Amino acid sequence: MLSLIETRNRHFLAACREIIANLPAGEEINLARVAEEAAQSPAPHYYCTFTYALRMIRLLRHGRLPLRNDRRRLLWEELNIKTAIVMARRGCRLPEALSFVLAGGSASRFFIAPTTAHRLVQRLRARA
């Protein structure tokens, strides 16, 4: 699991670098804005294991997901919707559909908290 977080952080920092590189010449870098924009940008993966995602989607579908209004809940809801679409199109069961989504699907965003995003972008700034 730690390697998934490290991969997410590397991808997030790459998104931050791209945002900074695309700033107009001479514009001051606002780290909070860069962090928020990068956090809301599409992510190449979902950064979760198949087993954990399957468990969380099952909890969501049975109304037992403990998270109410949280970014992580949004992640599971997005995965659930994409998985349901694959199930309907391919006529397969949840595990197969989830495998398909995780293997080839990119996330709509990074699903990280603003504090985490800001801490990561500060790490980028410290390296510069």
Short mmCIF file of N, CA, C and O in Angstrom, two decimals:
data_model
loop_
_atom_site.label_atom_id
_atom_site.label_comp_id
_atom_site.label_asym_id
_atom_site.label_seq_id
_atom_site.Cartn_x
_atom_site.Cartn_y
_atom_site.Cartn_z
N MET A 1 0.82 -1.20 0.00
CA MET A 1 0.00 0.00 0.00
C MET A 1 0.87 1.26 0.00
O MET A 1 0.53 2.23 -0.64
N LEU A 2 1.99 1.20 0.71
CA LEU A 2 2.86 2.37 0.77
C LEU A 2 3.36 2.75 -0.62
O LEU A 2 3.44 3.93 -0.95
N SER A 3 3.65 1.77 -1.46
CA SER A 3 4.13 2.09 -2.80
C SER A 3 3.04 2.79 -3.61
O SER A 3 3.36 3.62 -4.48
N LEU A 4 1.79 2.48 -3.37
CA LEU A 4 0.69 3.17 -4.06
C LEU A 4 0.65 4.65 -3.66
O LEU A 4 0.43 5.52 -4.50
N ILE A 5 0.86 4.92 -2.40
CA ILE A 5 0.88 6.30 -1.92
C ILE A 5 2.08 7.04 -2.50
O ILE A 5 1.96 8.19 -2.93
N GLU A 6 3.23 6.37 -2.54
CA GLU A 6 4.41 6.99 -3.13
C GLU A 6 4.19 7.29 -4.61
O GLU A 6 4.59 8.34 -5.10
N THR A 7 3.55 6.37 -5.31
CA THR A 7 3.24 6.58 -6.73
C THR A 7 2.27 7.75 -6.89
O THR A 7 2.47 8.61 -7.76
N ARG A 8 1.23 7.79 -6.06
CA ARG A 8 0.29 8.91 -6.11
C ARG A 8 1.01 10.22 -5.88
O ARG A 8 0.79 11.21 -6.60
N ASN A 9 1.89 10.26 -4.88
CA ASN A 9 2.62 11.49 -4.58
C ASN A 9 3.50 11.91 -5.74
O ASN A 9 3.57 13.10 -6.07
N ARG A 10 4.17 10.95 -6.39
CA ARG A 10 5.00 11.28 -7.56
C ARG A 10 4.13 11.85 -8.68
O ARG A 10 4.50 12.85 -9.31
N HIS A 11 2.99 11.23 -8.94
CA HIS A 11 2.09 11.72 -10.00
C HIS A 11 1.54 13.10 -9.64
O HIS A 11 1.40 13.97 -10.49
N PHE A 12 1.21 13.29 -8.36
CA PHE A 12 0.69 14.58 -7.92
C PHE A 12 1.74 15.67 -8.09
O PHE A 12 1.44 16.76 -8.59
N LEU A 13 2.98 15.38 -7.70
CA LEU A 13 4.04 16.37 -7.84
C LEU A 13 4.32 16.67 -9.31
O LEU A 13 4.64 17.80 -9.67
N ALA A 14 4.18 15.67 -10.17
CA ALA A 14 4.33 15.91 -11.61
C ALA A 14 3.24 16.86 -12.11
O ALA A 14 3.50 17.75 -12.93
N ALA A 15 2.02 16.69 -11.61
CA ALA A 15 0.92 17.60 -11.98
C ALA A 15 1.22 19.01 -11.48
O ALA A 15 0.97 20.00 -12.18
N CYS A 16 1.79 19.12 -10.28
CA CYS A 16 2.17 20.43 -9.73
C CYS A 16 3.23 21.09 -10.61
O CYS A 16 3.14 22.28 -10.92
N ARG A 17 4.24 20.31 -10.99
CA ARG A 17 5.31 20.85 -11.85
C ARG A 17 4.74 21.36 -13.17
O ARG A 17 5.16 22.41 -13.67
N GLU A 18 3.80 20.62 -13.72
CA GLU A 18 3.18 21.04 -14.99
C GLU A 18 2.40 22.35 -14.81
O GLU A 18 2.48 23.23 -15.65
N ILE A 19 1.68 22.47 -13.73
CA ILE A 19 0.94 23.70 -13.46
C ILE A 19 1.89 24.87 -13.30
O ILE A 19 1.68 25.95 -13.87
N ILE A 20 2.96 24.67 -12.55
CA ILE A 20 3.95 25.74 -12.35
C ILE A 20 4.61 26.11 -13.67
O ILE A 20 4.81 27.29 -13.96
N ALA A 21 4.93 25.11 -14.48
CA ALA A 21 5.57 25.37 -15.78
C ALA A 21 4.66 26.16 -16.72
O ALA A 21 5.15 26.91 -17.57
N ASN A 22 3.37 26.00 -16.55
CA ASN A 22 2.42 26.68 -17.44
C ASN A 22 1.96 28.03 -16.93
O ASN A 22 1.11 28.68 -17.56
N LEU A 23 2.50 28.48 -15.79
CA LEU A 23 2.16 29.81 -15.29
C LEU A 23 2.74 30.87 -16.23
O LEU A 23 3.82 30.68 -16.78
N PRO A 24 2.03 31.97 -16.40
CA PRO A 24 2.58 33.05 -17.23
C PRO A 24 3.91 33.55 -16.67
O PRO A 24 4.12 33.55 -15.45
N ALA A 25 4.79 33.94 -17.55
CA ALA A 25 6.11 34.41 -17.15
C ALA A 25 5.97 35.56 -16.16
O ALA A 25 5.18 36.48 -16.34
N GLY A 26 6.73 35.49 -15.08
CA GLY A 26 6.73 36.54 -14.08
C GLY A 26 5.64 36.43 -13.03
O GLY A 26 5.66 37.16 -12.04
N GLU A 27 4.69 35.53 -13.21
CA GLU A 27 3.62 35.39 -12.21
C GLU A 27 4.17 34.70 -10.97
O GLU A 27 4.90 33.71 -11.06
N GLU A 28 3.82 35.23 -9.82
CA GLU A 28 4.27 34.66 -8.56
C GLU A 28 3.59 33.31 -8.34
O GLU A 28 2.41 33.15 -8.63
N ILE A 29 4.34 32.38 -7.80
CA ILE A 29 3.80 31.04 -7.55
C ILE A 29 3.04 31.04 -6.23
O ILE A 29 3.61 31.33 -5.18
N ASN A 30 1.75 30.74 -6.30
CA ASN A 30 0.90 30.62 -5.12
C ASN A 30 0.77 29.13 -4.83
O ASN A 30 0.03 28.41 -5.52
N LEU A 31 1.48 28.65 -3.81
CA LEU A 31 1.52 27.21 -3.53
C LEU A 31 0.14 26.64 -3.20
O LEU A 31 -0.16 25.52 -3.60
N ALA A 32 -0.67 27.38 -2.49
CA ALA A 32 -2.01 26.89 -2.15
C ALA A 32 -2.83 26.69 -3.41
O ALA A 32 -3.54 25.69 -3.55
N ARG A 33 -2.74 27.63 -4.35
CA ARG A 33 -3.49 27.51 -5.60
C ARG A 33 -2.97 26.35 -6.46
O ARG A 33 -3.74 25.60 -7.04
N VAL A 34 -1.66 26.21 -6.51
CA VAL A 34 -1.06 25.11 -7.27
C VAL A 34 -1.51 23.77 -6.68
O VAL A 34 -1.89 22.85 -7.41
N ALA A 35 -1.48 23.66 -5.35
CA ALA A 35 -1.88 22.42 -4.68
C ALA A 35 -3.34 22.09 -4.97
O ALA A 35 -3.67 20.94 -5.30
N GLU A 36 -4.22 23.07 -4.87
CA GLU A 36 -5.64 22.83 -5.11
C GLU A 36 -5.91 22.46 -6.56
O GLU A 36 -6.66 21.54 -6.85
N GLU A 37 -5.27 23.18 -7.48
CA GLU A 37 -5.48 22.90 -8.90
C GLU A 37 -4.97 21.50 -9.26
O GLU A 37 -5.63 20.76 -9.99
N ALA A 38 -3.82 21.13 -8.73
CA ALA A 38 -3.27 19.80 -9.00
C ALA A 38 -4.16 18.71 -8.38
O ALA A 38 -4.39 17.67 -8.99
N ALA A 39 -4.66 18.95 -7.17
CA ALA A 39 -5.52 17.96 -6.51
C ALA A 39 -6.81 17.73 -7.29
O ALA A 39 -7.34 16.62 -7.29
N GLN A 40 -7.30 18.75 -7.97
CA GLN A 40 -8.53 18.63 -8.74
C GLN A 40 -8.30 18.14 -10.17
O GLN A 40 -9.24 17.85 -10.88
N SER A 41 -7.04 18.03 -10.57
CA SER A 41 -6.74 17.58 -11.93
C SER A 41 -6.87 16.06 -12.02
O SER A 41 -6.78 15.36 -11.02
N PRO A 42 -7.11 15.54 -13.23
CA PRO A 42 -7.23 14.09 -13.39
C PRO A 42 -5.98 13.35 -12.94
O PRO A 42 -4.86 13.81 -13.15
N ALA A 43 -6.19 12.20 -12.31
CA ALA A 43 -5.09 11.35 -11.85
C ALA A 43 -5.01 10.12 -12.76
O ALA A 43 -6.04 9.61 -13.20
N PRO A 44 -3.82 9.63 -13.03
CA PRO A 44 -3.68 8.49 -13.93
C PRO A 44 -4.20 7.17 -13.38
O PRO A 44 -4.48 6.26 -14.15
N HIS A 45 -4.34 7.06 -12.06
CA HIS A 45 -4.79 5.81 -11.43
C HIS A 45 -5.68 6.11 -10.24
O HIS A 45 -5.86 7.27 -9.86
N TYR A 46 -6.18 5.03 -9.63
CA TYR A 46 -6.97 5.18 -8.41
C TYR A 46 -6.16 4.97 -7.13
O TYR A 46 -6.60 5.29 -6.06
N TYR A 47 -4.99 4.41 -7.19
CA TYR A 47 -4.08 4.26 -6.05
C TYR A 47 -4.71 3.50 -4.88
O TYR A 47 -4.63 3.92 -3.73
N CYS A 48 -5.35 2.40 -5.18
CA CYS A 48 -5.88 1.52 -4.15
C CYS A 48 -5.77 0.08 -4.65
O CYS A 48 -5.74 -0.16 -5.85
N THR A 49 -5.70 -0.84 -3.73
CA THR A 49 -5.61 -2.24 -4.13
C THR A 49 -6.99 -2.74 -4.54
O THR A 49 -8.03 -2.20 -4.12
N PHE A 50 -7.00 -3.80 -5.33
CA PHE A 50 -8.25 -4.41 -5.77
C PHE A 50 -9.06 -4.88 -4.56
O PHE A 50 -10.26 -4.61 -4.46
N THR A 51 -8.41 -5.56 -3.62
CA THR A 51 -9.11 -6.12 -2.46
C THR A 51 -9.78 -5.03 -1.64
O THR A 51 -10.95 -5.16 -1.24
N TYR A 52 -9.05 -3.95 -1.39
CA TYR A 52 -9.61 -2.87 -0.58
C TYR A 52 -10.75 -2.16 -1.33
O TYR A 52 -11.79 -1.86 -0.74
N ALA A 53 -10.56 -1.93 -2.62
CA ALA A 53 -11.62 -1.28 -3.41
C ALA A 53 -12.88 -2.14 -3.44
O ALA A 53 -13.99 -1.62 -3.30
N LEU A 54 -12.72 -3.43 -3.61
CA LEU A 54 -13.87 -4.33 -3.64
C LEU A 54 -14.62 -4.27 -2.30
O LEU A 54 -15.85 -4.17 -2.27
N ARG A 55 -13.87 -4.30 -1.21
CA ARG A 55 -14.50 -4.24 0.12
C ARG A 55 -15.25 -2.92 0.31
O ARG A 55 -16.39 -2.89 0.79
N MET A 56 -14.63 -1.81 -0.09
CA MET A 56 -15.26 -0.50 0.11
C MET A 56 -16.49 -0.33 -0.79
O MET A 56 -17.49 0.24 -0.35
N ILE A 57 -16.44 -0.82 -2.00
CA ILE A 57 -17.61 -0.72 -2.88
C ILE A 57 -18.75 -1.57 -2.33
O ILE A 57 -19.91 -1.15 -2.36
N ARG A 58 -18.44 -2.73 -1.82
CA ARG A 58 -19.49 -3.57 -1.22
C ARG A 58 -20.10 -2.87 0.00
O ARG A 58 -21.32 -2.91 0.18
N LEU A 59 -19.28 -2.25 0.83
CA LEU A 59 -19.81 -1.50 1.97
C LEU A 59 -20.70 -0.36 1.49
O LEU A 59 -21.78 -0.13 2.05
N LEU A 60 -20.26 0.35 0.46
CA LEU A 60 -21.05 1.45 -0.10
C LEU A 60 -22.39 0.95 -0.61
O LEU A 60 -23.44 1.53 -0.32
N ARG A 61 -22.38 -0.14 -1.35
CA ARG A 61 -23.61 -0.68 -1.93
C ARG A 61 -24.59 -1.18 -0.87
O ARG A 61 -25.78 -1.22 -1.12
N HIS A 62 -24.08 -1.56 0.28
CA HIS A 62 -24.95 -2.04 1.36
C HIS A 62 -25.26 -0.96 2.40
O HIS A 62 -25.83 -1.25 3.44
N GLY A 63 -24.86 0.26 2.10
CA GLY A 63 -25.15 1.37 3.00
C GLY A 63 -24.37 1.36 4.29
O GLY A 63 -24.79 1.97 5.27
N ARG A 64 -23.22 0.69 4.30
CA ARG A 64 -22.44 0.59 5.53
C ARG A 64 -21.10 1.31 5.45
O ARG A 64 -20.25 1.10 6.31
N LEU A 65 -20.91 2.13 4.45
CA LEU A 65 -19.65 2.86 4.34
C LEU A 65 -19.63 3.93 5.41
O LEU A 65 -20.52 4.78 5.46
N PRO A 66 -18.65 3.91 6.31
CA PRO A 66 -18.66 4.83 7.45
C PRO A 66 -18.43 6.29 7.07
O PRO A 66 -18.80 7.19 7.80
N LEU A 67 -17.85 6.55 5.93
CA LEU A 67 -17.56 7.92 5.52
C LEU A 67 -18.83 8.60 5.00
O LEU A 67 -19.56 8.03 4.22
N ARG A 68 -19.08 9.81 5.40
CA ARG A 68 -20.28 10.52 4.95
C ARG A 68 -19.96 11.56 3.88
O ARG A 68 -20.31 11.39 2.75
N ASN A 69 -19.31 12.61 4.22
CA ASN A 69 -18.98 13.67 3.27
C ASN A 69 -17.46 13.83 3.23
O ASN A 69 -16.92 14.77 3.76
N ASP A 70 -16.82 12.91 2.60
CA ASP A 70 -15.38 12.87 2.61
C ASP A 70 -14.86 12.62 1.20
O ASP A 70 -15.56 12.02 0.38
N ARG A 71 -13.66 13.07 0.92
CA ARG A 71 -13.06 12.84 -0.39
C ARG A 71 -12.94 11.36 -0.69
O ARG A 71 -13.08 10.92 -1.82
N ARG A 72 -12.64 10.56 0.33
CA ARG A 72 -12.52 9.11 0.11
C ARG A 72 -13.87 8.53 -0.31
O ARG A 72 -13.92 7.63 -1.13
N ARG A 73 -14.94 9.02 0.26
CA ARG A 73 -16.25 8.53 -0.14
C ARG A 73 -16.51 8.85 -1.61
O ARG A 73 -17.05 8.04 -2.35
N LEU A 74 -16.10 10.03 -2.03
CA LEU A 74 -16.25 10.40 -3.44
C LEU A 74 -15.47 9.44 -4.34
O LEU A 74 -15.93 9.09 -5.43
N LEU A 75 -14.31 9.01 -3.88
CA LEU A 75 -13.52 8.03 -4.63
C LEU A 75 -14.30 6.74 -4.79
O LEU A 75 -14.43 6.21 -5.90
N TRP A 76 -14.86 6.22 -3.70
CA TRP A 76 -15.59 4.95 -3.77
C TRP A 76 -16.87 5.09 -4.59
O TRP A 76 -17.25 4.16 -5.31
N GLU A 77 -17.51 6.24 -4.50
CA GLU A 77 -18.71 6.46 -5.31
C GLU A 77 -18.36 6.50 -6.80
O GLU A 77 -19.09 5.94 -7.62
N GLU A 78 -17.26 7.15 -7.15
CA GLU A 78 -16.84 7.20 -8.55
C GLU A 78 -16.50 5.80 -9.06
O GLU A 78 -16.92 5.41 -10.14
N LEU A 79 -15.75 5.05 -8.26
CA LEU A 79 -15.41 3.68 -8.65
C LEU A 79 -16.66 2.82 -8.79
O LEU A 79 -16.76 2.00 -9.70
N ASN A 80 -17.60 3.00 -7.89
CA ASN A 80 -18.85 2.24 -7.93
C ASN A 80 -19.63 2.54 -9.22
O ASN A 80 -20.12 1.62 -9.87
N ILE A 81 -19.71 3.80 -9.58
CA ILE A 81 -20.43 4.17 -10.81
C ILE A 81 -19.75 3.58 -12.03
O ILE A 81 -20.41 2.99 -12.90
N LYS A 82 -18.44 3.74 -12.12
CA LYS A 82 -17.72 3.20 -13.27
C LYS A 82 -17.84 1.68 -13.34
O LYS A 82 -17.98 1.11 -14.42
N THR A 83 -17.79 1.04 -12.19
CA THR A 83 -17.91 -0.42 -12.14
C THR A 83 -19.31 -0.85 -12.56
O THR A 83 -19.46 -1.82 -13.31
N ALA A 84 -20.32 -0.13 -12.13
CA ALA A 84 -21.70 -0.46 -12.51
C ALA A 84 -21.89 -0.32 -14.02
O ALA A 84 -22.59 -1.14 -14.64
N ILE A 85 -21.28 0.68 -14.62
CA ILE A 85 -21.37 0.87 -16.07
C ILE A 85 -20.73 -0.31 -16.80
O ILE A 85 -21.30 -0.86 -17.75
N VAL A 86 -19.56 -0.73 -16.33
CA VAL A 86 -18.87 -1.87 -16.95
C VAL A 86 -19.71 -3.14 -16.77
O VAL A 86 -19.84 -3.94 -17.72
N MET A 87 -20.30 -3.33 -15.61
CA MET A 87 -21.13 -4.51 -15.37
C MET A 87 -22.31 -4.54 -16.33
O MET A 87 -22.63 -5.61 -16.88
N ALA A 88 -22.94 -3.40 -16.56
CA ALA A 88 -24.08 -3.34 -17.45
C ALA A 88 -23.67 -3.59 -18.91
O ALA A 88 -24.37 -4.29 -19.64
N ARG A 89 -22.56 -3.02 -19.31
CA ARG A 89 -22.11 -3.15 -20.70
C ARG A 89 -21.59 -4.55 -21.02
O ARG A 89 -21.81 -5.07 -22.10
N ARG A 90 -20.86 -5.14 -20.08
CA ARG A 90 -20.20 -6.42 -20.34
C ARG A 90 -20.97 -7.61 -19.78
O ARG A 90 -20.61 -8.75 -20.06
N GLY A 91 -21.96 -7.34 -18.95
CA GLY A 91 -22.72 -8.43 -18.35
C GLY A 91 -21.88 -9.28 -17.41
O GLY A 91 -22.01 -10.49 -17.37
N CYS A 92 -21.01 -8.63 -16.66
CA CYS A 92 -20.12 -9.36 -15.75
C CYS A 92 -20.46 -9.02 -14.30
O CYS A 92 -21.27 -8.16 -14.03
N ARG A 93 -19.78 -9.69 -13.41
CA ARG A 93 -19.99 -9.46 -11.98
C ARG A 93 -19.05 -8.38 -11.47
O ARG A 93 -18.10 -7.99 -12.14
N LEU A 94 -19.30 -7.96 -10.24
CA LEU A 94 -18.56 -6.87 -9.62
C LEU A 94 -17.04 -7.06 -9.64
O LEU A 94 -16.32 -6.15 -10.08
N PRO A 95 -16.50 -8.18 -9.21
CA PRO A 95 -15.03 -8.31 -9.19
C PRO A 95 -14.39 -8.13 -10.58
O PRO A 95 -13.38 -7.46 -10.72
N GLU A 96 -14.99 -8.74 -11.58
CA GLU A 96 -14.44 -8.61 -12.94
C GLU A 96 -14.52 -7.17 -13.43
O GLU A 96 -13.57 -6.64 -14.01
N ALA A 97 -15.65 -6.53 -13.20
CA ALA A 97 -15.82 -5.14 -13.63
C ALA A 97 -14.84 -4.22 -12.90
O ALA A 97 -14.24 -3.33 -13.52
N LEU A 98 -14.67 -4.43 -11.62
CA LEU A 98 -13.74 -3.61 -10.85
C LEU A 98 -12.31 -3.80 -11.36
O LEU A 98 -11.55 -2.84 -11.50
N SER A 99 -11.94 -5.03 -11.66
CA SER A 99 -10.61 -5.30 -12.22
C SER A 99 -10.40 -4.52 -13.51
O SER A 99 -9.35 -3.92 -13.73
N PHE A 100 -11.41 -4.51 -14.35
CA PHE A 100 -11.35 -3.79 -15.62
C PHE A 100 -11.16 -2.29 -15.38
O PHE A 100 -10.32 -1.65 -16.00
N VAL A 101 -11.94 -1.74 -14.46
CA VAL A 101 -11.87 -0.30 -14.17
C VAL A 101 -10.51 0.07 -13.57
O VAL A 101 -9.89 1.05 -13.99
N LEU A 102 -10.04 -0.70 -12.61
CA LEU A 102 -8.76 -0.38 -11.98
C LEU A 102 -7.59 -0.55 -12.93
O LEU A 102 -6.62 0.21 -12.87
N ALA A 103 -7.68 -1.52 -13.82
CA ALA A 103 -6.57 -1.78 -14.74
C ALA A 103 -6.44 -0.68 -15.80
O ALA A 103 -5.34 -0.32 -16.19
N GLY A 104 -7.56 -0.17 -16.25
CA GLY A 104 -7.49 0.77 -17.36
C GLY A 104 -8.06 2.14 -17.12
O GLY A 104 -8.01 3.00 -17.99
N GLY A 105 -8.57 2.37 -15.92
CA GLY A 105 -9.25 3.63 -15.68
C GLY A 105 -8.41 4.66 -14.96
O GLY A 105 -7.63 4.33 -14.08
N SER A 106 -8.58 5.87 -15.38
CA SER A 106 -7.95 6.97 -14.66
C SER A 106 -9.01 7.64 -13.79
O SER A 106 -10.19 7.60 -14.09
N ALA A 107 -8.56 8.24 -12.72
CA ALA A 107 -9.47 8.88 -11.77
C ALA A 107 -9.75 10.32 -12.22
O ALA A 107 -8.92 10.95 -12.87
N SER A 108 -10.89 10.83 -11.84
CA SER A 108 -11.27 12.19 -12.22
C SER A 108 -10.41 13.22 -11.51
O SER A 108 -10.28 14.36 -11.98
N ARG A 109 -9.83 12.83 -10.36
CA ARG A 109 -8.94 13.70 -9.60
C ARG A 109 -8.13 12.85 -8.64
O ARG A 109 -8.26 11.63 -8.62
N PHE A 110 -7.30 13.50 -7.81
CA PHE A 110 -6.41 12.76 -6.92
C PHE A 110 -7.08 12.33 -5.61
O PHE A 110 -6.56 11.48 -4.92
N PHE A 111 -8.19 12.91 -5.24
CA PHE A 111 -8.91 12.56 -4.01
C PHE A 111 -8.03 12.67 -2.77
O PHE A 111 -8.00 11.78 -1.93
N ILE A 112 -7.28 13.77 -2.67
CA ILE A 112 -6.47 13.99 -1.48
C ILE A 112 -6.94 15.26 -0.78
O ILE A 112 -7.46 16.18 -1.41
N ALA A 113 -6.75 15.29 0.50
CA ALA A 113 -7.16 16.43 1.31
C ALA A 113 -6.32 17.66 0.98
O ALA A 113 -5.14 17.53 0.61
N PRO A 114 -6.88 18.86 1.11
CA PRO A 114 -6.11 20.07 0.85
C PRO A 114 -4.83 20.17 1.68
O PRO A 114 -3.80 20.62 1.19
N THR A 115 -4.88 19.71 2.93
CA THR A 115 -3.68 19.76 3.76
C THR A 115 -2.59 18.85 3.22
O THR A 115 -1.41 19.21 3.22
N THR A 116 -2.97 17.68 2.74
CA THR A 116 -2.00 16.76 2.15
C THR A 116 -1.44 17.34 0.86
O THR A 116 -0.23 17.30 0.63
N ALA A 117 -2.31 17.91 0.04
CA ALA A 117 -1.87 18.52 -1.22
C ALA A 117 -0.89 19.65 -0.94
O ALA A 117 0.16 19.75 -1.60
N HIS A 118 -1.18 20.47 0.03
CA HIS A 118 -0.31 21.60 0.35
C HIS A 118 1.04 21.12 0.90
O HIS A 118 2.09 21.64 0.53
N ARG A 119 1.01 20.10 1.74
CA ARG A 119 2.25 19.55 2.28
C ARG A 119 3.13 18.98 1.16
O ARG A 119 4.35 19.20 1.14
N LEU A 120 2.51 18.30 0.20
CA LEU A 120 3.27 17.73 -0.91
C LEU A 120 3.87 18.81 -1.80
O LEU A 120 5.01 18.69 -2.24
N VAL A 121 3.11 19.85 -2.07
CA VAL A 121 3.62 20.92 -2.94
C VAL A 121 4.71 21.70 -2.22
O VAL A 121 5.65 22.20 -2.85
N GLN A 122 4.67 21.80 -0.91
CA GLN A 122 5.75 22.43 -0.16
C GLN A 122 7.03 21.60 -0.26
O GLN A 122 8.13 22.16 -0.34
N ARG A 123 6.88 20.30 -0.30
CA ARG A 123 8.03 19.42 -0.48
C ARG A 123 8.68 19.66 -1.84
O ARG A 123 9.90 19.72 -1.97
N LEU A 124 7.84 19.88 -2.84
CA LEU A 124 8.34 20.20 -4.18
C LEU A 124 9.11 21.51 -4.15
O LEU A 124 10.19 21.63 -4.72
N ARG A 125 8.56 22.48 -3.47
CA ARG A 125 9.19 23.81 -3.38
C ARG A 125 10.54 23.73 -2.65
O ARG A 125 11.48 24.40 -3.01
N ALA A 126 10.61 22.87 -1.62
CA ALA A 126 11.85 22.73 -0.85
C ALA A 126 12.97 22.14 -1.70
O ALA A 126 14.14 22.43 -1.49
N ARG A 127 12.61 21.29 -2.66
CA ARG A 127 13.61 20.67 -3.53
C ARG A 127 14.14 21.62 -4.58
O ARG A 127 15.18 21.39 -5.14
N ALA A 128 13.37 22.67 -4.89
CA ALA A 128 13.76 23.59 -5.96
C ALA A 128 14.86 24.53 -5.55
O ALA A 128 15.25 24.69 -4.47
#
